[in-house]
Short mmCIF file of C-alpha atoms in Angstrom, two decimals:
data_model
loop_
_atom_site.label_atom_id
_atom_site.label_comp_id
_atom_site.label_asym_id
_atom_site.label_seq_id
_atom_site.Cartn_x
_atom_site.Cartn_y
_atom_site.Cartn_z
CA MET E 213 7.66 40.69 -1.63
CA ARG E 214 8.16 41.40 2.03
CA GLY E 215 4.96 41.34 4.03
CA ALA E 216 4.06 43.82 6.69
CA GLU E 217 5.74 43.34 10.03
CA SER E 218 3.83 40.97 12.26
CA PRO E 219 1.96 42.60 15.11
CA SER E 220 3.11 41.78 18.60
CA LEU E 221 1.38 38.61 19.72
CA PRO E 222 1.41 37.19 23.22
CA GLY E 223 3.95 34.64 24.39
CA PHE E 224 5.89 32.30 22.17
CA LEU E 225 3.37 32.52 19.32
CA GLY E 226 5.19 35.46 17.79
CA ALA E 227 8.63 33.90 18.08
CA PRO E 228 8.71 31.34 15.22
CA LEU E 229 7.11 33.71 12.71
CA ALA E 230 9.11 36.81 11.89
CA CYS E 231 6.79 38.27 9.27
CA LEU E 232 3.32 37.80 7.89
CA PRO E 233 1.84 38.61 4.51
CA ALA E 234 -0.07 41.89 4.47
CA SER E 235 -3.44 40.18 3.99
CA VAL E 236 -4.97 36.79 3.36
CA ALA E 237 -5.36 37.59 -0.33
CA GLN E 238 -4.25 34.70 -2.50
CA ARG E 239 -1.54 36.78 -4.14
CA GLN E 240 0.29 37.12 -0.83
CA ARG E 241 -0.12 33.75 0.86
CA ALA E 242 2.76 31.99 -0.86
CA SER E 243 5.35 34.75 -0.60
CA GLY E 244 4.50 35.26 3.06
CA GLN E 245 5.12 31.56 3.65
CA VAL E 246 8.73 32.00 2.50
CA ARG E 247 9.44 34.62 5.13
CA ALA E 248 7.27 33.24 7.91
CA VAL E 249 9.34 30.14 8.60
CA PRO E 250 12.86 30.35 7.17
CA ALA E 251 12.80 26.75 6.05
CA THR E 252 16.34 26.00 5.01
CA PRO E 253 18.11 28.15 7.63
CA VAL E 254 16.19 26.35 10.38
CA ALA E 255 17.28 22.98 9.08
CA GLY E 256 20.77 24.29 8.41
CA ARG E 257 21.39 25.62 11.90
CA ARG E 258 20.16 22.36 13.35
CA SER E 259 22.37 20.29 11.07
CA SER E 260 25.53 22.45 10.88
CA SER E 261 25.24 22.89 7.11
CA PRO E 262 27.60 25.22 5.19
CA GLY E 263 26.21 28.73 5.45
CA GLU E 264 26.96 29.63 1.83
CA VAL E 265 24.72 26.81 0.60
CA PHE E 266 21.76 28.13 2.55
CA ALA E 267 22.43 31.73 1.56
CA GLU E 268 22.19 30.62 -2.07
CA VAL E 269 19.12 28.50 -1.43
CA ASN E 270 17.35 31.36 0.36
CA VAL E 271 17.78 33.58 -2.70
CA ASP E 272 16.10 30.90 -4.81
CA LEU E 273 13.27 30.51 -2.29
CA GLU E 274 12.65 34.28 -2.23
CA ARG E 275 12.47 34.33 -6.03
CA PHE E 276 10.24 31.26 -6.11
CA GLY E 277 7.95 32.75 -3.47
CA ALA E 278 7.41 35.79 -5.68
CA ARG E 279 6.51 33.50 -8.57
CA MET E 280 4.12 31.62 -6.33
CA ARG E 281 2.39 34.88 -5.47
CA ASP E 282 2.29 36.30 -8.99
CA GLU E 283 1.59 33.21 -11.11
CA ILE E 284 1.40 29.78 -9.54
CA ASP E 285 -1.33 30.47 -6.98
CA PHE E 286 -3.70 31.60 -9.74
CA LEU E 287 -2.96 28.52 -11.81
CA GLY E 288 -3.59 26.28 -8.82
CA ARG E 289 -7.02 27.80 -8.34
CA GLU E 290 -7.78 27.22 -12.02
CA CYS E 291 -6.81 23.57 -11.63
CA GLU E 292 -9.18 23.22 -8.66
CA LEU E 293 -12.05 24.90 -10.51
CA ASN E 294 -11.52 22.89 -13.72
CA PRO E 295 -10.81 19.28 -12.74
CA PRO E 296 -9.81 16.75 -15.43
CA ARG E 297 -12.51 14.81 -17.22
CA LEU E 298 -12.54 11.56 -19.14
CA GLN E 299 -13.78 11.57 -22.74
CA GLN E 300 -14.57 7.96 -23.54
CA PHE E 301 -15.90 8.35 -27.09
CA ASP E 302 -15.30 10.75 -29.96
CA ALA E 303 -17.97 12.31 -32.18
CA TRP E 304 -18.10 9.12 -34.30
CA GLY E 305 -18.69 6.82 -31.37
CA GLN E 306 -15.14 5.49 -31.39
CA ARG E 307 -13.60 4.62 -28.01
CA VAL E 308 -10.80 7.12 -27.28
CA ASP E 309 -10.50 7.22 -23.45
CA GLN E 310 -8.85 10.63 -23.53
CA ILE E 311 -8.17 12.59 -20.33
CA ILE E 312 -8.82 16.28 -20.87
CA THR E 313 -7.05 18.70 -18.53
CA CYS E 314 -7.25 22.47 -18.31
CA PRO E 315 -4.50 24.78 -19.67
CA ALA E 316 -3.48 25.67 -16.10
CA TRP E 317 -2.69 22.01 -15.37
CA LYS E 318 -0.51 21.83 -18.47
CA ARG E 319 1.22 25.05 -17.42
CA MET E 320 1.98 23.50 -14.03
CA LYS E 321 3.96 20.82 -15.85
CA ASP E 322 6.11 23.47 -17.54
CA ILE E 323 6.66 25.39 -14.29
CA SER E 324 7.64 22.24 -12.42
CA ALA E 325 10.32 21.56 -15.03
CA GLU E 326 11.50 25.19 -15.10
CA GLU E 327 11.85 25.22 -11.32
CA SER E 328 13.46 21.76 -11.19
CA LEU E 329 10.99 20.70 -8.52
CA VAL E 330 11.86 17.04 -9.08
CA ALA E 331 15.24 17.38 -10.78
CA GLU E 332 16.67 19.40 -7.88
CA GLY E 333 16.86 16.25 -5.81
CA TYR E 334 18.90 14.49 -8.51
CA LYS E 335 21.17 17.27 -9.76
CA ARG E 336 22.75 17.25 -6.30
CA ARG E 337 24.28 20.71 -6.75
CA TYR E 338 24.51 20.92 -2.98
CA SER E 339 25.37 17.28 -2.39
CA SER E 340 23.16 15.83 0.36
CA TRP E 341 21.55 19.25 0.96
CA SER E 342 19.87 19.20 -2.45
CA ARG E 343 17.00 17.19 -0.97
CA VAL E 344 16.59 19.82 1.74
CA HIS E 345 16.42 22.52 -0.95
CA GLN E 346 13.88 20.46 -2.90
CA THR E 347 11.79 19.83 0.21
CA ALA E 348 11.64 23.56 0.96
CA LYS E 349 10.49 24.41 -2.58
CA LEU E 350 7.84 21.69 -2.56
CA TYR E 351 6.66 22.92 0.85
CA LEU E 352 5.92 26.28 -0.76
CA PHE E 353 4.54 24.87 -4.00
CA MET E 354 2.18 22.08 -3.05
CA PRO E 355 -0.58 23.99 -1.20
CA SER E 356 -1.01 26.18 -4.30
CA SER E 357 -0.43 23.49 -6.92
CA GLY E 358 -4.02 22.38 -7.50
CA CYS E 359 -2.88 18.84 -6.57
CA TYR E 360 -0.12 18.86 -9.19
CA GLY E 361 2.13 17.61 -6.43
CA CYS E 362 0.67 14.14 -7.05
CA PRO E 363 2.23 13.62 -10.51
CA LEU E 364 5.42 15.21 -9.18
CA ALA E 365 5.53 12.58 -6.43
CA MET E 366 5.10 9.83 -9.00
CA THR E 367 7.79 11.37 -11.22
CA ASP E 368 10.23 11.63 -8.33
CA GLY E 369 9.45 8.10 -7.22
CA ALA E 370 9.87 6.80 -10.77
CA ALA E 371 13.24 8.55 -11.07
CA LYS E 372 14.45 6.98 -7.84
CA THR E 373 13.08 3.61 -8.90
CA ILE E 374 14.91 3.72 -12.22
CA GLU E 375 18.05 5.11 -10.60
CA ILE E 376 18.41 1.98 -8.49
CA THR E 377 16.87 -0.32 -11.15
CA VAL E 378 13.63 -1.48 -9.61
CA VAL E 379 9.99 -1.41 -10.63
CA LEU E 380 6.71 -0.41 -9.05
CA ARG E 381 3.04 0.32 -8.83
CA VAL E 382 0.17 -0.97 -6.77
CA THR E 383 0.98 -4.09 -4.77
CA ARG E 384 -2.17 -6.13 -5.39
CA GLY E 385 -2.83 -4.60 -8.80
CA GLY E 386 0.31 -6.25 -10.16
CA THR E 387 -1.08 -9.73 -9.57
CA GLU E 388 -3.88 -8.98 -12.04
CA THR E 389 -1.53 -7.91 -14.83
CA ILE E 390 0.37 -10.36 -17.00
CA ALA E 391 3.62 -9.63 -18.87
CA ARG E 392 4.20 -11.79 -21.95
CA GLU E 393 7.78 -11.81 -23.25
CA LEU E 394 8.25 -10.89 -26.91
CA PRO E 395 11.03 -12.07 -29.25
CA ASP E 396 12.88 -8.73 -29.00
CA GLY E 397 13.18 -9.03 -25.21
CA SER E 398 10.42 -6.54 -24.38
CA TYR E 399 7.05 -7.52 -22.91
CA SER E 400 3.41 -7.01 -23.80
CA LEU E 401 1.06 -6.29 -20.88
CA HIS E 402 -2.34 -7.94 -20.53
CA GLY E 403 -4.94 -7.88 -17.80
CA PHE E 404 -6.79 -5.26 -15.82
CA LYS E 405 -5.05 -2.45 -13.94
CA TRP E 406 -7.67 -1.09 -11.57
CA PHE E 407 -5.70 1.83 -10.15
CA THR E 408 -3.06 4.24 -11.39
CA SER E 409 -1.52 7.59 -10.48
CA ALA E 410 -0.59 10.48 -12.80
CA THR E 411 -2.76 9.14 -15.61
CA ASP E 412 -1.67 11.83 -18.09
CA SER E 413 2.01 10.96 -17.75
CA ASP E 414 4.29 10.12 -20.67
CA MET E 415 5.39 6.75 -19.27
CA THR E 416 4.30 4.27 -16.62
CA LEU E 417 5.98 1.92 -14.18
CA THR E 418 3.86 -1.09 -13.31
CA LEU E 419 4.01 -4.43 -11.56
CA ALA E 420 3.14 -7.47 -13.62
CA ARG E 421 3.55 -11.24 -13.37
CA ILE E 422 5.65 -12.72 -16.15
CA MET E 423 3.33 -15.18 -17.88
CA ALA E 424 3.97 -18.89 -17.65
CA ALA E 425 3.26 -21.23 -20.51
CA ASP E 426 -0.34 -21.76 -19.40
CA GLY E 427 -1.01 -18.06 -18.68
CA GLN E 428 -4.12 -16.35 -19.99
CA ILE E 429 -4.23 -13.01 -21.82
CA LYS E 430 -6.98 -10.49 -21.28
CA GLN E 431 -7.96 -6.81 -21.32
CA LEU E 432 -4.78 -4.66 -21.31
CA ASP E 433 -4.41 -5.71 -24.93
CA GLY E 434 -0.68 -5.82 -25.39
CA ALA E 435 0.76 -2.52 -24.16
CA ARG E 436 4.55 -2.58 -24.79
CA ALA E 437 6.76 -2.66 -21.67
CA HIS E 438 10.38 -3.28 -20.66
CA LEU E 439 11.53 -5.25 -17.64
CA ILE E 440 13.75 -3.14 -15.38
CA SER E 441 13.96 -5.29 -12.23
CA ALA E 442 14.99 -8.82 -11.51
CA GLU E 443 12.15 -11.24 -12.09
CA GLY E 444 10.15 -11.74 -8.90
CA GLN E 445 11.64 -8.69 -7.17
CA GLY E 446 9.03 -6.07 -8.12
CA ILE E 447 7.06 -6.10 -4.87
CA ALA E 448 10.22 -6.34 -2.79
CA CYS E 449 11.43 -3.11 -4.39
CA ILE E 450 8.11 -1.27 -4.20
CA ALA E 451 9.13 0.60 -1.05
CA ASN E 452 11.37 3.00 -2.98
CA MET E 453 8.47 4.57 -4.85
CA LEU E 454 6.11 4.40 -1.91
CA ASN E 455 8.61 6.10 0.37
CA ILE E 456 9.05 9.07 -1.97
CA SER E 457 5.26 9.31 -2.27
CA ARG E 458 4.90 9.27 1.51
CA ILE E 459 7.40 12.12 1.89
CA TYR E 460 5.47 14.16 -0.68
CA ASN E 461 2.28 13.47 1.26
CA ALA E 462 3.91 14.88 4.37
CA ILE E 463 5.21 17.96 2.54
CA PHE E 464 1.72 18.67 1.19
CA ALA E 465 0.20 18.31 4.64
CA VAL E 466 2.77 20.51 6.40
CA GLY E 467 2.62 23.20 3.71
CA SER E 468 -1.16 23.28 4.02
CA MET E 469 -0.94 23.52 7.80
CA ARG E 470 1.38 26.50 7.52
CA ARG E 471 -0.98 28.13 5.02
CA ILE E 472 -4.02 27.98 7.29
CA VAL E 473 -1.97 29.23 10.25
CA HIS E 474 -0.87 32.24 8.17
CA MET E 475 -4.43 33.02 7.20
CA ALA E 476 -5.79 32.65 10.73
CA ARG E 477 -3.04 34.81 12.24
CA ASP E 478 -3.51 37.54 9.68
CA TYR E 479 -7.28 37.53 10.13
CA ALA E 480 -6.81 37.85 13.90
CA THR E 481 -5.08 41.21 13.38
CA LYS E 482 -7.95 42.63 11.31
CA ARG E 483 -11.20 41.24 12.72
CA GLU E 484 -12.52 42.96 15.83
CA ALA E 485 -14.87 41.46 18.41
CA PHE E 486 -16.03 42.93 21.71
CA GLY E 487 -14.18 46.16 21.05
CA LYS E 488 -10.72 44.82 20.22
CA PRO E 489 -8.94 42.68 17.59
CA LEU E 490 -9.14 38.91 17.91
CA LYS E 491 -5.40 38.82 18.57
CA ASP E 492 -6.01 40.55 21.90
CA HIS E 493 -8.36 37.84 23.17
CA PRO E 494 -6.39 35.21 25.16
CA LEU E 495 -8.74 32.35 24.27
CA HIS E 496 -8.35 33.03 20.54
CA ILE E 497 -4.58 33.30 20.90
CA GLN E 498 -4.53 29.96 22.72
CA THR E 499 -6.12 28.34 19.65
CA LEU E 500 -3.56 29.94 17.35
CA ALA E 501 -0.72 28.93 19.66
CA ARG E 502 -1.75 25.27 19.61
CA MET E 503 -1.97 25.35 15.81
CA GLU E 504 1.47 26.94 15.60
CA VAL E 505 3.11 24.38 17.87
CA GLN E 506 1.75 21.50 15.79
CA THR E 507 2.70 23.14 12.51
CA HIS E 508 6.21 24.14 13.53
CA GLY E 509 6.95 20.70 14.94
CA ALA E 510 5.68 19.01 11.78
CA PHE E 511 7.81 21.37 9.70
CA LEU E 512 11.00 20.43 11.54
CA LEU E 513 10.17 16.72 11.23
CA MET E 514 9.58 17.18 7.49
CA MET E 515 12.92 18.95 6.98
CA GLU E 516 14.76 16.32 9.01
CA THR E 517 13.31 13.59 6.81
CA GLY E 518 14.48 15.48 3.71
CA ARG E 519 17.95 15.82 5.23
CA LEU E 520 18.17 12.09 5.98
CA LEU E 521 16.99 11.24 2.46
CA GLY E 522 19.76 13.41 1.02
CA LEU E 523 22.36 11.72 3.20
CA GLU E 524 21.13 8.28 2.19
CA GLU E 525 21.19 9.08 -1.54
CA THR E 526 24.71 10.53 -1.45
CA LYS E 527 26.09 7.61 0.59
CA LYS E 528 26.84 9.84 3.58
CA ALA E 529 24.29 8.37 5.96
CA THR E 530 25.39 6.47 9.01
CA GLU E 531 23.67 3.22 9.92
CA GLN E 532 21.59 5.12 12.46
CA ASP E 533 20.62 7.69 9.80
CA GLU E 534 19.41 4.91 7.52
CA HIS E 535 17.36 3.33 10.29
CA MET E 536 15.84 6.70 11.20
CA LEU E 537 14.91 7.42 7.58
CA ARG E 538 13.26 4.04 7.24
CA LEU E 539 11.27 4.66 10.41
CA LEU E 540 10.41 8.33 9.87
CA THR E 541 9.20 8.04 6.28
CA PRO E 542 5.93 6.18 7.00
CA VAL E 543 5.58 7.81 10.42
CA ILE E 544 5.71 11.38 9.09
CA LYS E 545 3.22 10.50 6.37
CA LEU E 546 0.85 8.98 8.91
CA TYR E 547 1.28 11.68 11.55
CA THR E 548 1.01 14.76 9.32
CA ALA E 549 -1.99 13.30 7.47
CA LYS E 550 -3.85 13.38 10.78
CA GLN E 551 -2.27 16.61 11.98
CA VAL E 552 -3.46 18.56 8.96
CA THR E 553 -7.08 17.72 9.76
CA PHE E 554 -6.73 18.63 13.42
CA THR E 555 -5.07 21.93 12.45
CA PHE E 556 -7.50 22.87 9.70
CA LEU E 557 -10.68 22.44 11.68
CA PRO E 558 -9.80 25.00 14.39
CA GLY E 559 -8.12 27.07 11.67
CA ALA E 560 -11.34 27.36 9.69
CA GLN E 561 -13.20 28.18 12.90
CA CYS E 562 -10.89 31.17 13.36
CA PHE E 563 -12.78 32.80 10.48
CA PRO E 564 -16.32 32.21 11.93
CA THR E 565 -18.96 32.15 9.19
CA MET E 566 -16.43 33.44 6.69
CA GLY E 567 -14.45 30.22 7.14
CA GLU E 568 -17.51 28.19 6.15
CA ALA E 569 -18.21 30.38 3.13
CA PHE E 570 -14.59 30.57 1.95
CA VAL E 571 -14.46 27.79 -0.66
CA TYR E 572 -10.66 27.79 -0.76
CA THR E 573 -10.50 26.85 2.92
CA GLY E 574 -12.66 23.79 2.31
CA GLN E 575 -10.56 22.74 -0.67
CA MET E 576 -7.40 23.10 1.41
CA LEU E 577 -8.89 20.77 4.00
CA MET E 578 -10.08 18.17 1.50
CA ASP E 579 -6.95 17.81 -0.65
CA PRO E 580 -4.23 17.09 1.94
CA GLY E 581 -6.72 15.06 3.97
CA GLY E 582 -6.48 12.43 1.24
CA GLY E 583 -3.08 11.55 2.63
CA ARG E 584 -4.80 9.45 5.29
CA ILE E 585 -5.65 6.79 2.73
CA HIS E 586 -2.89 7.23 0.15
CA ALA E 587 0.34 5.19 0.01
CA GLY E 588 -0.47 2.75 2.77
CA CYS E 589 -3.04 2.08 5.50
CA HIS E 590 -1.91 3.50 8.84
CA ARG E 591 -2.61 0.41 10.87
CA ARG E 592 -0.99 -1.90 8.36
CA THR E 593 2.07 0.36 8.31
CA ARG E 594 2.28 0.12 12.10
CA LEU E 595 2.09 -3.66 11.98
CA SER E 596 4.80 -3.71 9.32
CA HIS E 597 7.16 -1.75 11.56
CA GLU E 598 6.40 -3.92 14.56
CA ARG E 599 7.43 -6.89 12.47
#
């Protein structure tokens, strides 16, 4: 799965990237990303991690990169080309509200379980470094996942929420949902839930107000639920799920940034203009260099956040580590959500008209760009931290 050796590029641009995939063909993008930035060794050298852990992790990343190239990238494209649809009524006019997804989407669910994309963070085979391993795999997976990273983020967040016995979903949405206690100790949900994530999941975590004696029942029609947090503490505990979601947003953004940099660099070695390859034009190389600096910096910030999360979950974090994790989690989500746009626009321009015609490039810009509005408004997040 080794790509061709990278051509000599001017200045520091060639330094962070040891190898490039042989072409920008979809089959080679993912595997090239494994070799281009040695994710776990970079984080390991910076954090003095045991070398044997990262040697083992690198073997897994190499294997996973090959699977990305040979299988997952194709499935991701199928997911993009065949989005889910809502079937509200059956042939007899009965209301069914069934979400129909393509076979590739269902296969992504199997692959995610086979590769332990969520479970890796909770098995803790490598103690605190398990989150670093998981972050590296998600970094490779998410740009080719057809947005399957979204239900993975919800699954991971739900696991963390249950692990520390709290409950979540949308902050304001919970005020419109009523929980009525039943004789067996469970609750029936009533009301209107206007927003949800991972709608084809097997279970749901939601916020709801426990109904007082004069409460009214409407709409949700009695869905069965179980209380897993202290009464009145749902919103206070919402940050656990939101924080995991924000980290996933950042991983998606950084992985997508790396993908467009790969493609632009490779194209620069093959496209000729004014009698020489684009890589030999200083102005073009300046554009690539600026993209690389932003991407490599975002990558290191992403891996550091994963490292701090692992320390916090294994009770090895210092007080300063905990404060840094609390600060970095919303910041990296906010910063990379904007970075990915600013990297993609010049990246697409590196392909001239081909960049405009290449549908995949547009999809790559649109999907991670959604991080700007997901899991918290930027300005409100800033005000929260100032408080």
